[in-house]
Amino acid sequence: MLRALDEAGRAVAGGDVPVGAVVLSADGAVLGTGHNEREATGDPTAHAEVLAIRRAAARTGQWRLSGCTLVVTLEPCTMCAGAIVLSRLDRVVYGARDEKAGAAGSLWDVVRDRRLNHRPEVIEGVRAEECAGLLTDFFRDR
Ligand SMILES: [Zn+2]
């Protein structure tokens, strides 16, 4: 999560909301990292999780990230939750809950929807205050 928090901090330089993500292999190696780049790139899908997943898949040469864990500072949205299911990640660890748009337990629970063919384990609330604090500071400064 410290690595994800570090990534989140990098988003601010590009004018983006500070959210960071890291994909780890089964043995804990970093396979991909990402931070929000929506403003920086003009790409509506450039969320931290999607970027980290794409980079991890490129690194491993496989779309299936079985055995891997995604660590992200904010609860994933519906798009990212979909990407998590499609990439077959084993586990999602997130910091702050997103009561307005979260899709891993708050507003929706896409990642544990029994109608889908893959359901990763979800661990929430890791360093939640630090993760939420980054967002609070960012929006207060705007
Ligand atoms: Zn997202």
mmCIF file of C-alpha atoms and ligand atoms in Angstrom:
data_model
loop_
_atom_site.group_PDB
_atom_site.id
_atom_site.type_symbol
_atom_site.label_atom_id
_atom_site.label_comp_id
_atom_site.label_asym_id
_atom_site.label_seq_id
_atom_site.Cartn_x
_atom_site.Cartn_y
_atom_site.Cartn_z
ATOM 1 C CA MET A 1 0.000 0.000 0.000
ATOM 2 C CA LEU A 2 2.927 2.332 0.579
ATOM 3 C CA ARG A 3 3.895 1.893 -3.050
ATOM 4 C CA ALA A 4 0.311 2.618 -4.123
ATOM 5 C CA LEU A 5 0.251 5.754 -1.955
ATOM 6 C CA ASP A 6 3.479 6.876 -3.596
ATOM 7 C CA GLU A 7 1.865 6.371 -7.010
ATOM 8 C CA ALA A 8 -1.217 8.325 -5.908
ATOM 9 C CA GLY A 9 0.971 11.298 -5.080
ATOM 10 C CA ARG A 10 2.291 11.326 -8.647
ATOM 11 C CA ALA A 11 -1.201 11.819 -10.095
ATOM 12 C CA VAL A 12 -1.445 15.302 -8.633
ATOM 13 C CA ALA A 13 1.414 16.605 -10.796
ATOM 14 C CA GLY A 14 -0.746 16.018 -13.866
ATOM 15 C CA GLY A 15 -3.808 17.581 -12.257
ATOM 16 C CA ASP A 16 -5.382 14.216 -11.555
ATOM 17 C CA VAL A 17 -7.207 12.921 -8.502
ATOM 18 C CA PRO A 18 -4.629 11.143 -6.307
ATOM 19 C CA VAL A 19 -5.332 7.437 -6.694
ATOM 20 C CA GLY A 20 -2.520 4.923 -7.095
ATOM 21 C CA ALA A 21 -2.404 1.195 -7.798
ATOM 22 C CA VAL A 22 0.109 -1.641 -7.864
ATOM 23 C CA VAL A 23 -0.174 -5.211 -9.187
ATOM 24 C CA LEU A 24 1.891 -7.749 -7.275
ATOM 25 C CA SER A 25 2.807 -11.269 -8.326
ATOM 26 C CA ALA A 26 2.131 -14.263 -6.073
ATOM 27 C CA ASP A 27 5.615 -13.869 -4.584
ATOM 28 C CA GLY A 28 5.191 -10.140 -4.006
ATOM 29 C CA ALA A 29 7.125 -8.754 -6.968
ATOM 30 C CA VAL A 30 5.802 -5.513 -8.481
ATOM 31 C CA LEU A 31 4.474 -6.290 -11.972
ATOM 32 C CA GLY A 32 2.788 -2.994 -12.759
ATOM 33 C CA THR A 33 2.025 0.371 -11.223
ATOM 34 C CA GLY A 34 -0.323 3.185 -12.155
ATOM 35 C CA HIS A 35 -1.862 6.419 -11.056
ATOM 36 C CA ASN A 36 -4.783 8.374 -12.425
ATOM 37 C CA GLU A 37 -3.845 9.991 -15.735
ATOM 38 C CA ARG A 38 -7.248 11.041 -16.989
ATOM 39 C CA GLU A 39 -6.480 14.756 -17.056
ATOM 40 C CA ALA A 40 -2.855 14.246 -18.046
ATOM 41 C CA THR A 41 -3.720 12.081 -21.066
ATOM 42 C CA GLY A 42 -7.306 13.037 -21.876
ATOM 43 C CA ASP A 43 -8.205 9.348 -21.649
ATOM 44 C CA PRO A 44 -11.409 8.637 -19.713
ATOM 45 C CA THR A 45 -10.260 5.076 -19.000
ATOM 46 C CA ALA A 46 -6.848 6.074 -17.580
ATOM 47 C CA HIS A 47 -7.642 5.072 -14.009
ATOM 48 C CA ALA A 48 -4.820 3.880 -11.768
ATOM 49 C CA GLU A 49 -6.099 0.295 -11.643
ATOM 50 C CA VAL A 50 -6.556 -0.073 -15.414
ATOM 51 C CA LEU A 51 -3.065 1.284 -16.077
ATOM 52 C CA ALA A 52 -1.471 -0.996 -13.455
ATOM 53 C CA ILE A 53 -3.342 -4.030 -14.830
ATOM 54 C CA ARG A 54 -2.349 -3.221 -18.436
ATOM 55 C CA ARG A 55 1.295 -2.858 -17.441
ATOM 56 C CA ALA A 56 1.282 -6.072 -15.408
ATOM 57 C CA ALA A 57 -0.287 -7.954 -18.317
ATOM 58 C CA ALA A 58 2.257 -6.487 -20.734
ATOM 59 C CA ARG A 59 5.075 -7.443 -18.383
ATOM 60 C CA THR A 60 3.908 -11.039 -17.966
ATOM 61 C CA GLY A 61 2.727 -11.359 -21.554
ATOM 62 C CA GLN A 62 -0.606 -12.717 -20.361
ATOM 63 C CA TRP A 63 -4.045 -11.225 -19.879
ATOM 64 C CA ARG A 64 -4.689 -13.642 -17.010
ATOM 65 C CA LEU A 65 -3.220 -12.288 -13.789
ATOM 66 C CA SER A 66 -4.148 -15.355 -11.734
ATOM 67 C CA GLY A 67 -2.274 -15.472 -8.451
ATOM 68 C CA CYS A 68 -1.724 -11.716 -8.488
ATOM 69 C CA THR A 69 -2.964 -9.022 -6.122
ATOM 70 C CA LEU A 70 -4.053 -5.490 -6.992
ATOM 71 C CA VAL A 71 -3.423 -2.908 -4.288
ATOM 72 C CA VAL A 72 -5.188 0.431 -4.772
ATOM 73 C CA THR A 73 -5.655 3.472 -2.561
ATOM 74 C CA LEU A 74 -9.362 3.954 -3.366
ATOM 75 C CA GLU A 75 -12.165 1.453 -3.803
ATOM 76 C CA PRO A 76 -12.407 0.605 -7.536
ATOM 77 C CA CYS A 77 -15.187 2.077 -9.714
ATOM 78 C CA THR A 78 -17.420 -0.080 -11.935
ATOM 79 C CA MET A 79 -14.990 0.075 -14.881
ATOM 80 C CA CYS A 80 -12.003 -0.938 -12.782
ATOM 81 C CA ALA A 81 -13.997 -3.615 -10.964
ATOM 82 C CA GLY A 82 -14.838 -5.022 -14.398
ATOM 83 C CA ALA A 83 -11.171 -4.968 -15.389
ATOM 84 C CA ILE A 84 -10.273 -6.739 -12.140
ATOM 85 C CA VAL A 85 -12.769 -9.533 -12.839
ATOM 86 C CA LEU A 86 -11.677 -9.838 -16.487
ATOM 87 C CA SER A 87 -7.993 -10.042 -15.589
ATOM 88 C CA ARG A 88 -8.663 -12.864 -13.091
ATOM 89 C CA LEU A 89 -6.754 -11.211 -10.259
ATOM 90 C CA ASP A 90 -6.875 -13.323 -7.093
ATOM 91 C CA ARG A 91 -7.121 -10.488 -4.634
ATOM 92 C CA VAL A 92 -7.980 -6.797 -4.363
ATOM 93 C CA VAL A 93 -6.666 -4.758 -1.460
ATOM 94 C CA TYR A 94 -7.934 -1.195 -1.164
ATOM 95 C CA GLY A 95 -7.610 1.687 1.230
ATOM 96 C CA ALA A 96 -10.466 4.182 1.349
ATOM 97 C CA ARG A 97 -14.053 3.311 0.567
ATOM 98 C CA ASP A 98 -15.798 5.296 -2.170
ATOM 99 C CA GLU A 99 -19.365 5.632 -0.992
ATOM 100 C CA LYS A 100 -20.339 7.602 -4.126
ATOM 101 C CA ALA A 101 -18.927 5.345 -6.835
ATOM 102 C CA GLY A 102 -17.329 2.282 -5.253
ATOM 103 C CA ALA A 103 -17.916 -1.085 -6.924
ATOM 104 C CA ALA A 104 -16.175 -3.330 -4.403
ATOM 105 C CA GLY A 105 -18.615 -3.212 -1.525
ATOM 106 C CA SER A 106 -19.928 0.340 -1.193
ATOM 107 C CA LEU A 107 -22.400 1.308 -3.893
ATOM 108 C CA TRP A 108 -22.030 -1.897 -5.921
ATOM 109 C CA ASP A 109 -20.155 -5.127 -5.368
ATOM 110 C CA VAL A 110 -19.163 -6.057 -8.906
ATOM 111 C CA VAL A 111 -16.056 -7.969 -7.835
ATOM 112 C CA ARG A 112 -18.088 -10.400 -5.694
ATOM 113 C CA ASP A 113 -21.168 -10.640 -7.911
ATOM 114 C CA ARG A 114 -22.117 -14.317 -8.080
ATOM 115 C CA ARG A 115 -23.395 -13.878 -11.631
ATOM 116 C CA LEU A 116 -19.832 -13.320 -12.844
ATOM 117 C CA ASN A 117 -17.376 -16.131 -13.470
ATOM 118 C CA HIS A 118 -14.585 -14.831 -11.268
ATOM 119 C CA ARG A 119 -14.671 -13.386 -7.774
ATOM 120 C CA PRO A 120 -11.435 -12.132 -6.237
ATOM 121 C CA GLU A 121 -10.917 -11.920 -2.498
ATOM 122 C CA VAL A 122 -11.429 -8.341 -1.234
ATOM 123 C CA ILE A 123 -9.533 -6.775 1.651
ATOM 124 C CA GLU A 124 -10.528 -3.197 2.434
ATOM 125 C CA GLY A 125 -9.492 -0.485 4.831
ATOM 126 C CA VAL A 126 -5.699 -0.860 4.573
ATOM 127 C CA ARG A 127 -4.193 2.506 5.545
ATOM 128 C CA ALA A 128 -7.637 3.912 4.801
ATOM 129 C CA GLU A 129 -7.066 7.206 6.608
ATOM 130 C CA GLU A 130 -3.892 7.991 4.662
ATOM 131 C CA CYS A 131 -5.562 7.066 1.382
ATOM 132 C CA ALA A 132 -8.645 9.173 2.109
ATOM 133 C CA GLY A 133 -6.480 12.013 3.443
ATOM 134 C CA LEU A 134 -4.747 12.401 0.079
ATOM 135 C CA LEU A 135 -8.129 12.855 -1.577
ATOM 136 C CA THR A 136 -9.425 15.237 1.076
ATOM 137 C CA ASP A 137 -6.308 17.409 0.740
ATOM 138 C CA PHE A 138 -6.548 17.389 -3.048
ATOM 139 C CA PHE A 139 -10.170 18.503 -3.173
ATOM 140 C CA ARG A 140 -9.738 21.064 -0.413
ATOM 141 C CA ASP A 141 -6.924 22.692 -2.395
ATOM 142 C CA ARG A 142 -9.068 23.022 -5.501
HETATM 143 ZN ZN ZN B 1 -11.792 3.215 -11.909
#
